Amino acid sequence: MTILVTGATGSVGRKVVDQLVARGVSDIRALTVNPAKAALPAGVVPVRGNLRRPETLGGAFDGVERIYLAPAPEVAGEVLALAAASGVRHVVDLSGEPDSWWGSVNNAVEDSGLAWTHLWPADFMENSTVWARQIRETGAVREPRPDMATAPVAMDDIAAVAATALLDDTHFGRAYPLAGPEVITRVEQVAHIADAIGREITFIESDRAATIAALAPSMGENTEWFVDNVLLGYSPPTDTLPITSVEDIVGRRAITFREWAKANAEQFIGGKPTPPTT
């Protein structure tokens, strides 16, 4: 069985590759814009192509039975048409509920005629790295809703679920909301980061303008959208979050935010942050 991972050098896609390798899968193809710089594990076959430019995907799906589909809402339908025409049978997509900002990916997958498994992640733990610069420079985090609570999920856990779904037909036709093992507030996330790096961090409740100013050096042109739609415009349904979803699918407890922060402390001290995912 040949599996193609799209976005294979991206934040989640590369972890999907690693999870498949760890499970002993021997026929993995990895879609990447620059195979020479992909630094893929031994045995993984790089395939040149850009998911967001379907015209570059000629032959990428030949002989492929299953794909992991990274979210590319603007071209998802076109990409899936190419996959279906090449004989792909099953797609595991990273998307969201139909009315969410990644919902168009979900809908395009269902319209494709392929067997599917949807992964609908909660807030990514890695998104907290947008605080790294202001933590290093000011010792503080500025946001408008200190008590906003989510059940953030680690990308490693998302990738583990994706690999499981790619290898097991019992996940056909299932949509999996993915969340971490605990509901925590923004203030609690900052406290875990402070503990991980051994430094006091102050949470400063800020208005829209101050929040945008604090995040813009890290997030660039996406800052206003993120502040308006996520920090100010979104109310997470914490009373219904399926906080055991990773454990139910993979068979082990999901990573806690405290564990993730300790493992990624260097990103807040001086390392390269994970690009924010919205």
mmCIF file of C-alpha atoms in Angstrom:
data_model
loop_
_atom_site.group_PDB
_atom_site.id
_atom_site.type_symbol
_atom_site.label_atom_id
_atom_site.label_comp_id
_atom_site.label_asym_id
_atom_site.label_seq_id
_atom_site.Cartn_x
_atom_site.Cartn_y
_atom_site.Cartn_z
ATOM 1 C CA MET A 1 0.000 0.000 0.000
ATOM 2 C CA THR A 2 1.448 3.344 -1.103
ATOM 3 C CA ILE A 3 0.683 6.406 1.028
ATOM 4 C CA LEU A 4 1.291 9.979 -0.099
ATOM 5 C CA VAL A 5 1.724 12.649 2.569
ATOM 6 C CA THR A 6 1.059 16.165 1.284
ATOM 7 C CA GLY A 7 2.649 19.104 3.022
ATOM 8 C CA ALA A 8 5.325 16.610 4.024
ATOM 9 C CA THR A 9 7.830 19.207 5.184
ATOM 10 C CA GLY A 10 5.182 21.276 6.979
ATOM 11 C CA SER A 11 4.452 21.385 10.681
ATOM 12 C CA VAL A 12 1.959 18.498 10.791
ATOM 13 C CA GLY A 13 2.786 16.697 7.530
ATOM 14 C CA ARG A 14 6.376 15.946 8.519
ATOM 15 C CA LYS A 15 5.155 14.490 11.791
ATOM 16 C CA VAL A 16 2.738 12.271 9.834
ATOM 17 C CA VAL A 17 5.710 10.984 7.837
ATOM 18 C CA ASP A 18 7.585 10.210 11.053
ATOM 19 C CA GLN A 19 4.575 8.468 12.576
ATOM 20 C CA LEU A 20 4.166 6.250 9.510
ATOM 21 C CA VAL A 21 7.871 5.379 9.545
ATOM 22 C CA ALA A 22 7.628 4.490 13.236
ATOM 23 C CA ARG A 23 4.779 2.106 12.395
ATOM 24 C CA GLY A 24 6.925 0.273 9.868
ATOM 25 C CA VAL A 25 5.269 1.563 6.699
ATOM 26 C CA SER A 26 7.685 0.966 3.852
ATOM 27 C CA ASP A 27 6.030 2.698 0.878
ATOM 28 C CA ILE A 28 5.709 6.370 1.792
ATOM 29 C CA ARG A 29 5.809 9.237 -0.671
ATOM 30 C CA ALA A 30 6.288 12.788 0.551
ATOM 31 C CA LEU A 31 5.052 15.755 -1.462
ATOM 32 C CA THR A 32 7.477 18.657 -1.144
ATOM 33 C CA VAL A 33 8.365 21.768 -3.099
ATOM 34 C CA ASN A 34 12.096 21.114 -2.787
ATOM 35 C CA PRO A 35 13.073 17.436 -2.430
ATOM 36 C CA ALA A 36 16.774 18.347 -2.118
ATOM 37 C CA LYS A 37 16.115 20.202 1.133
ATOM 38 C CA ALA A 38 13.376 17.964 2.516
ATOM 39 C CA ALA A 39 15.668 15.957 4.864
ATOM 40 C CA LEU A 40 13.225 13.059 4.917
ATOM 41 C CA PRO A 41 13.804 9.771 6.748
ATOM 42 C CA ALA A 42 15.607 7.015 4.876
ATOM 43 C CA GLY A 43 13.303 5.092 2.572
ATOM 44 C CA VAL A 44 10.728 7.876 2.173
ATOM 45 C CA VAL A 45 10.419 8.873 -1.494
ATOM 46 C CA PRO A 46 10.216 12.624 -2.124
ATOM 47 C CA VAL A 47 7.780 13.790 -4.801
ATOM 48 C CA ARG A 48 8.205 17.276 -6.197
ATOM 49 C CA GLY A 49 5.057 19.392 -6.198
ATOM 50 C CA ASN A 50 3.217 22.264 -4.535
ATOM 51 C CA LEU A 51 -0.161 21.393 -3.060
ATOM 52 C CA ARG A 52 -1.378 24.938 -3.628
ATOM 53 C CA ARG A 53 -0.443 24.744 -7.309
ATOM 54 C CA PRO A 54 -2.330 21.729 -8.675
ATOM 55 C CA GLU A 55 -0.671 22.123 -12.064
ATOM 56 C CA THR A 56 2.570 20.911 -10.427
ATOM 57 C CA LEU A 57 1.033 17.625 -9.259
ATOM 58 C CA GLY A 58 1.128 15.680 -12.502
ATOM 59 C CA GLY A 59 1.996 12.089 -11.642
ATOM 60 C CA ALA A 60 2.159 12.715 -7.898
ATOM 61 C CA PHE A 61 -0.813 10.429 -7.234
ATOM 62 C CA ASP A 62 0.117 7.620 -9.652
ATOM 63 C CA GLY A 63 -0.048 4.282 -7.831
ATOM 64 C CA VAL A 64 -1.066 5.936 -4.566
ATOM 65 C CA GLU A 65 -3.864 4.309 -2.564
ATOM 66 C CA ARG A 66 -4.162 6.682 0.391
ATOM 67 C CA ILE A 67 -3.237 10.283 1.097
ATOM 68 C CA TYR A 68 -2.865 12.603 4.034
ATOM 69 C CA LEU A 69 -4.272 15.928 2.851
ATOM 70 C CA ALA A 70 -2.912 19.102 4.417
ATOM 71 C CA PRO A 71 -5.398 21.987 4.493
ATOM 72 C CA ALA A 72 -5.359 24.041 1.294
ATOM 73 C CA PRO A 73 -8.931 25.355 1.085
ATOM 74 C CA GLU A 74 -8.530 27.337 -2.106
ATOM 75 C CA VAL A 75 -7.499 24.304 -4.210
ATOM 76 C CA ALA A 76 -8.800 21.287 -2.271
ATOM 77 C CA GLY A 77 -11.449 20.369 -4.833
ATOM 78 C CA GLU A 78 -9.009 20.475 -7.750
ATOM 79 C CA VAL A 79 -6.391 18.447 -5.878
ATOM 80 C CA LEU A 80 -8.925 15.822 -4.876
ATOM 81 C CA ALA A 81 -10.175 15.518 -8.459
ATOM 82 C CA LEU A 82 -6.621 14.706 -9.546
ATOM 83 C CA ALA A 83 -6.297 12.162 -6.736
ATOM 84 C CA ALA A 84 -9.578 10.456 -7.609
ATOM 85 C CA ALA A 85 -8.693 10.308 -11.310
ATOM 86 C CA SER A 86 -5.399 8.592 -10.414
ATOM 87 C CA GLY A 87 -7.090 5.856 -8.377
ATOM 88 C CA VAL A 88 -6.575 7.105 -4.821
ATOM 89 C CA ARG A 89 -9.015 5.289 -2.551
ATOM 90 C CA HIS A 90 -8.886 6.996 0.851
ATOM 91 C CA VAL A 91 -8.053 10.498 2.099
ATOM 92 C CA VAL A 92 -7.330 11.539 5.682
ATOM 93 C CA ASP A 93 -7.744 15.299 5.803
ATOM 94 C CA LEU A 94 -6.846 17.969 8.323
ATOM 95 C CA SER A 95 -9.866 20.234 8.239
ATOM 96 C CA GLY A 96 -12.705 21.387 10.460
ATOM 97 C CA GLU A 97 -16.449 21.377 10.926
ATOM 98 C CA PRO A 98 -18.299 22.462 7.756
ATOM 99 C CA ASP A 99 -18.909 25.992 9.084
ATOM 100 C CA SER A 100 -15.340 26.557 10.302
ATOM 101 C CA TRP A 101 -12.512 28.351 8.472
ATOM 102 C CA TRP A 102 -11.206 24.988 7.224
ATOM 103 C CA GLY A 103 -14.699 23.659 6.572
ATOM 104 C CA SER A 104 -14.370 23.997 2.812
ATOM 105 C CA VAL A 105 -11.681 21.298 2.896
ATOM 106 C CA ASN A 106 -14.059 19.000 4.760
ATOM 107 C CA ASN A 107 -16.789 19.640 2.181
ATOM 108 C CA ALA A 108 -14.484 19.176 -0.815
ATOM 109 C CA VAL A 109 -13.332 15.821 0.551
ATOM 110 C CA GLU A 110 -16.887 14.572 0.950
ATOM 111 C CA ASP A 111 -17.745 15.774 -2.549
ATOM 112 C CA SER A 112 -14.744 13.961 -4.063
ATOM 113 C CA GLY A 113 -16.261 10.472 -4.014
ATOM 114 C CA LEU A 114 -13.256 9.112 -2.089
ATOM 115 C CA ALA A 115 -13.449 7.266 1.194
ATOM 116 C CA TRP A 116 -12.548 9.790 3.889
ATOM 117 C CA THR A 117 -11.567 10.362 7.483
ATOM 118 C CA HIS A 118 -11.783 13.918 8.814
ATOM 119 C CA LEU A 119 -9.492 15.268 11.534
ATOM 120 C CA TRP A 120 -10.879 18.386 13.221
ATOM 121 C CA PRO A 121 -8.235 19.707 15.618
ATOM 122 C CA ALA A 122 -8.741 22.055 18.523
ATOM 123 C CA ASP A 123 -6.255 24.833 19.236
ATOM 124 C CA PHE A 124 -2.724 23.660 18.426
ATOM 125 C CA MET A 125 -0.305 23.767 21.364
ATOM 126 C CA GLU A 126 2.328 24.976 18.906
ATOM 127 C CA ASN A 127 0.339 28.160 18.297
ATOM 128 C CA SER A 128 1.529 29.368 21.696
ATOM 129 C CA THR A 129 4.956 29.964 20.129
ATOM 130 C CA VAL A 130 3.581 33.238 18.743
ATOM 131 C CA TRP A 131 4.200 34.484 22.314
ATOM 132 C CA ALA A 132 7.886 33.583 22.197
ATOM 133 C CA ARG A 133 9.246 36.901 20.992
ATOM 134 C CA GLN A 134 7.391 39.027 23.551
ATOM 135 C CA ILE A 135 8.282 36.569 26.313
ATOM 136 C CA ARG A 136 11.961 36.880 25.450
ATOM 137 C CA GLU A 137 11.884 40.656 25.028
ATOM 138 C CA THR A 138 9.396 41.764 27.712
ATOM 139 C CA GLY A 139 8.744 38.837 30.053
ATOM 140 C CA ALA A 140 5.027 39.187 29.395
ATOM 141 C CA VAL A 141 2.176 37.964 27.205
ATOM 142 C CA ARG A 142 -0.497 40.410 26.096
ATOM 143 C CA GLU A 143 -3.922 39.056 25.153
ATOM 144 C CA PRO A 144 -7.538 40.157 25.652
ATOM 145 C CA ARG A 145 -9.120 37.070 27.256
ATOM 146 C CA PRO A 146 -7.008 35.519 30.028
ATOM 147 C CA ASP A 147 -9.769 33.098 31.029
ATOM 148 C CA MET A 148 -10.539 31.816 27.525
ATOM 149 C CA ALA A 149 -10.250 28.053 27.861
ATOM 150 C CA THR A 150 -9.520 25.415 25.247
ATOM 151 C CA ALA A 151 -8.209 21.859 25.192
ATOM 152 C CA PRO A 152 -5.116 22.427 23.022
ATOM 153 C CA VAL A 153 -3.716 19.447 21.156
ATOM 154 C CA ALA A 154 -0.102 18.705 20.193
ATOM 155 C CA MET A 155 0.760 18.275 16.524
ATOM 156 C CA ASP A 156 2.469 14.986 17.403
ATOM 157 C CA ASP A 157 -0.888 13.669 18.585
ATOM 158 C CA ILE A 158 -2.685 14.886 15.458
ATOM 159 C CA ALA A 159 -0.072 13.107 13.361
ATOM 160 C CA ALA A 160 -0.424 9.918 15.381
ATOM 161 C CA VAL A 161 -4.179 9.917 14.758
ATOM 162 C CA ALA A 162 -3.605 10.602 11.040
ATOM 163 C CA ALA A 163 -1.199 7.658 10.743
ATOM 164 C CA THR A 164 -3.622 5.389 12.587
ATOM 165 C CA ALA A 165 -6.483 6.385 10.291
ATOM 166 C CA LEU A 166 -4.384 5.907 7.154
ATOM 167 C CA LEU A 167 -3.602 2.321 8.117
ATOM 168 C CA ASP A 168 -6.993 1.125 9.386
ATOM 169 C CA ASP A 169 -10.147 0.885 7.247
ATOM 170 C CA THR A 170 -12.390 1.043 10.328
ATOM 171 C CA HIS A 171 -11.886 4.811 10.317
ATOM 172 C CA PHE A 172 -13.568 5.279 6.929
ATOM 173 C CA GLY A 173 -16.421 7.791 7.087
ATOM 174 C CA ARG A 174 -15.515 9.091 10.531
ATOM 175 C CA ALA A 175 -14.982 12.694 11.615
ATOM 176 C CA TYR A 176 -12.735 13.030 14.663
ATOM 177 C CA PRO A 177 -12.670 16.223 16.731
ATOM 178 C CA LEU A 178 -9.185 16.166 18.258
ATOM 179 C CA ALA A 179 -8.354 17.849 21.539
ATOM 180 C CA GLY A 180 -5.830 17.577 24.306
ATOM 181 C CA PRO A 181 -6.398 15.789 27.608
ATOM 182 C CA GLU A 182 -7.306 18.901 29.621
ATOM 183 C CA VAL A 183 -9.161 22.174 29.345
ATOM 184 C CA ILE A 184 -6.882 25.059 30.342
ATOM 185 C CA THR A 185 -7.017 28.852 30.156
ATOM 186 C CA ARG A 186 -4.602 31.166 28.395
ATOM 187 C CA VAL A 187 -3.218 32.197 31.783
ATOM 188 C CA GLU A 188 -2.590 28.552 32.672
ATOM 189 C CA GLN A 189 -0.767 27.986 29.381
ATOM 190 C CA VAL A 190 1.523 30.917 30.138
ATOM 191 C CA ALA A 191 2.150 29.547 33.633
ATOM 192 C CA HIS A 192 3.219 26.178 32.188
ATOM 193 C CA ILE A 193 5.606 27.930 29.793
ATOM 194 C CA ALA A 194 7.055 29.962 32.663
ATOM 195 C CA ASP A 195 7.643 26.766 34.638
ATOM 196 C CA ALA A 196 9.262 25.106 31.621
ATOM 197 C CA ILE A 197 11.758 27.916 31.009
ATOM 198 C CA GLY A 198 12.314 28.781 34.667
ATOM 199 C CA ARG A 199 11.330 32.410 34.209
ATOM 200 C CA GLU A 200 8.459 34.503 35.508
ATOM 201 C CA ILE A 201 6.027 35.566 32.783
ATOM 202 C CA THR A 202 3.323 38.160 33.394
ATOM 203 C CA PHE A 203 -0.043 37.867 31.635
ATOM 204 C CA ILE A 204 -1.259 41.356 30.744
ATOM 205 C CA GLU A 205 -4.905 41.663 29.743
ATOM 206 C CA SER A 206 -4.794 43.927 26.688
ATOM 207 C CA ASP A 207 -7.203 45.558 24.268
ATOM 208 C CA ARG A 208 -7.356 44.780 20.553
ATOM 209 C CA ALA A 209 -4.790 47.371 19.489
ATOM 210 C CA ALA A 210 -2.224 46.388 22.126
ATOM 211 C CA THR A 211 -2.692 42.699 21.340
ATOM 212 C CA ILE A 212 -2.129 43.274 17.625
ATOM 213 C CA ALA A 213 0.976 45.330 18.374
ATOM 214 C CA ALA A 214 2.380 42.570 20.604
ATOM 215 C CA LEU A 215 1.701 39.735 18.145
ATOM 216 C CA ALA A 216 2.484 41.447 14.834
ATOM 217 C CA PRO A 217 6.272 40.920 14.985
ATOM 218 C CA SER A 218 5.632 37.147 15.130
ATOM 219 C CA MET A 219 2.499 36.779 13.014
ATOM 220 C CA GLY A 220 2.871 39.469 10.382
ATOM 221 C CA GLU A 221 -0.068 39.939 8.021
ATOM 222 C CA ASN A 222 -2.138 37.253 9.768
ATOM 223 C CA THR A 223 -2.232 39.158 13.071
ATOM 224 C CA GLU A 224 -5.472 41.104 12.707
ATOM 225 C CA TRP A 225 -7.347 38.073 11.393
ATOM 226 C CA PHE A 226 -6.082 35.971 14.304
ATOM 227 C CA VAL A 227 -6.969 38.560 16.945
ATOM 228 C CA ASP A 228 -10.426 39.287 15.521
ATOM 229 C CA ASN A 229 -11.471 35.740 14.656
ATOM 230 C CA VAL A 230 -9.731 33.619 17.279
ATOM 231 C CA LEU A 231 -8.887 35.709 20.332
ATOM 232 C CA LEU A 232 -11.944 37.980 20.198
ATOM 233 C CA GLY A 233 -14.444 36.259 17.938
ATOM 234 C CA TYR A 234 -14.335 32.608 19.005
ATOM 235 C CA SER A 235 -15.954 30.932 21.992
ATOM 236 C CA PRO A 236 -14.596 27.380 22.345
ATOM 237 C CA PRO A 237 -17.261 24.780 23.350
ATOM 238 C CA THR A 238 -15.280 23.519 26.341
ATOM 239 C CA ASP A 239 -18.289 21.763 27.854
ATOM 240 C CA THR A 240 -18.417 19.308 24.936
ATOM 241 C CA LEU A 241 -14.760 18.945 23.959
ATOM 242 C CA PRO A 242 -13.889 15.264 23.350
ATOM 243 C CA ILE A 243 -10.778 15.455 25.491
ATOM 244 C CA THR A 244 -10.165 11.684 25.280
ATOM 245 C CA SER A 245 -10.306 11.529 21.481
ATOM 246 C CA VAL A 246 -6.577 10.959 20.932
ATOM 247 C CA GLU A 247 -6.455 8.239 23.570
ATOM 248 C CA ASP A 248 -9.550 6.559 22.120
ATOM 249 C CA ILE A 249 -8.016 6.351 18.630
ATOM 250 C CA VAL A 250 -4.302 5.885 19.262
ATOM 251 C CA GLY A 251 -4.501 3.909 22.497
ATOM 252 C CA ARG A 252 -2.372 6.183 24.688
ATOM 253 C CA ARG A 253 -2.971 9.358 26.652
ATOM 254 C CA ALA A 254 -2.571 12.582 24.742
ATOM 255 C CA ILE A 255 0.289 14.953 25.525
ATOM 256 C CA THR A 256 -0.525 17.582 28.169
ATOM 257 C CA PHE A 257 0.351 21.219 27.676
ATOM 258 C CA ARG A 258 2.772 21.057 30.602
ATOM 259 C CA GLU A 259 4.590 18.148 28.937
ATOM 260 C CA TRP A 260 4.629 19.894 25.594
ATOM 261 C CA ALA A 261 5.981 23.131 27.107
ATOM 262 C CA LYS A 262 8.841 21.316 28.833
ATOM 263 C CA ALA A 263 9.750 19.480 25.624
ATOM 264 C CA ASN A 264 9.670 22.728 23.613
ATOM 265 C CA ALA A 265 11.111 25.190 26.124
ATOM 266 C CA GLU A 266 13.909 26.164 23.750
ATOM 267 C CA GLN A 267 11.399 27.766 21.390
ATOM 268 C CA PHE A 268 10.586 30.325 24.093
ATOM 269 C CA ILE A 269 14.201 30.869 25.157
ATOM 270 C CA GLY A 270 15.788 31.500 21.816
ATOM 271 C CA GLY A 271 14.985 28.751 19.351
ATOM 272 C CA LYS A 272 13.077 29.031 16.107
ATOM 273 C CA PRO A 273 9.314 29.165 16.764
ATOM 274 C CA THR A 274 6.823 26.950 14.987
ATOM 275 C CA PRO A 275 4.984 28.983 12.303
ATOM 276 C CA PRO A 276 1.527 29.878 13.696
ATOM 277 C CA THR A 277 -1.382 27.861 12.374
ATOM 278 C CA THR A 278 -4.827 29.469 12.286
#
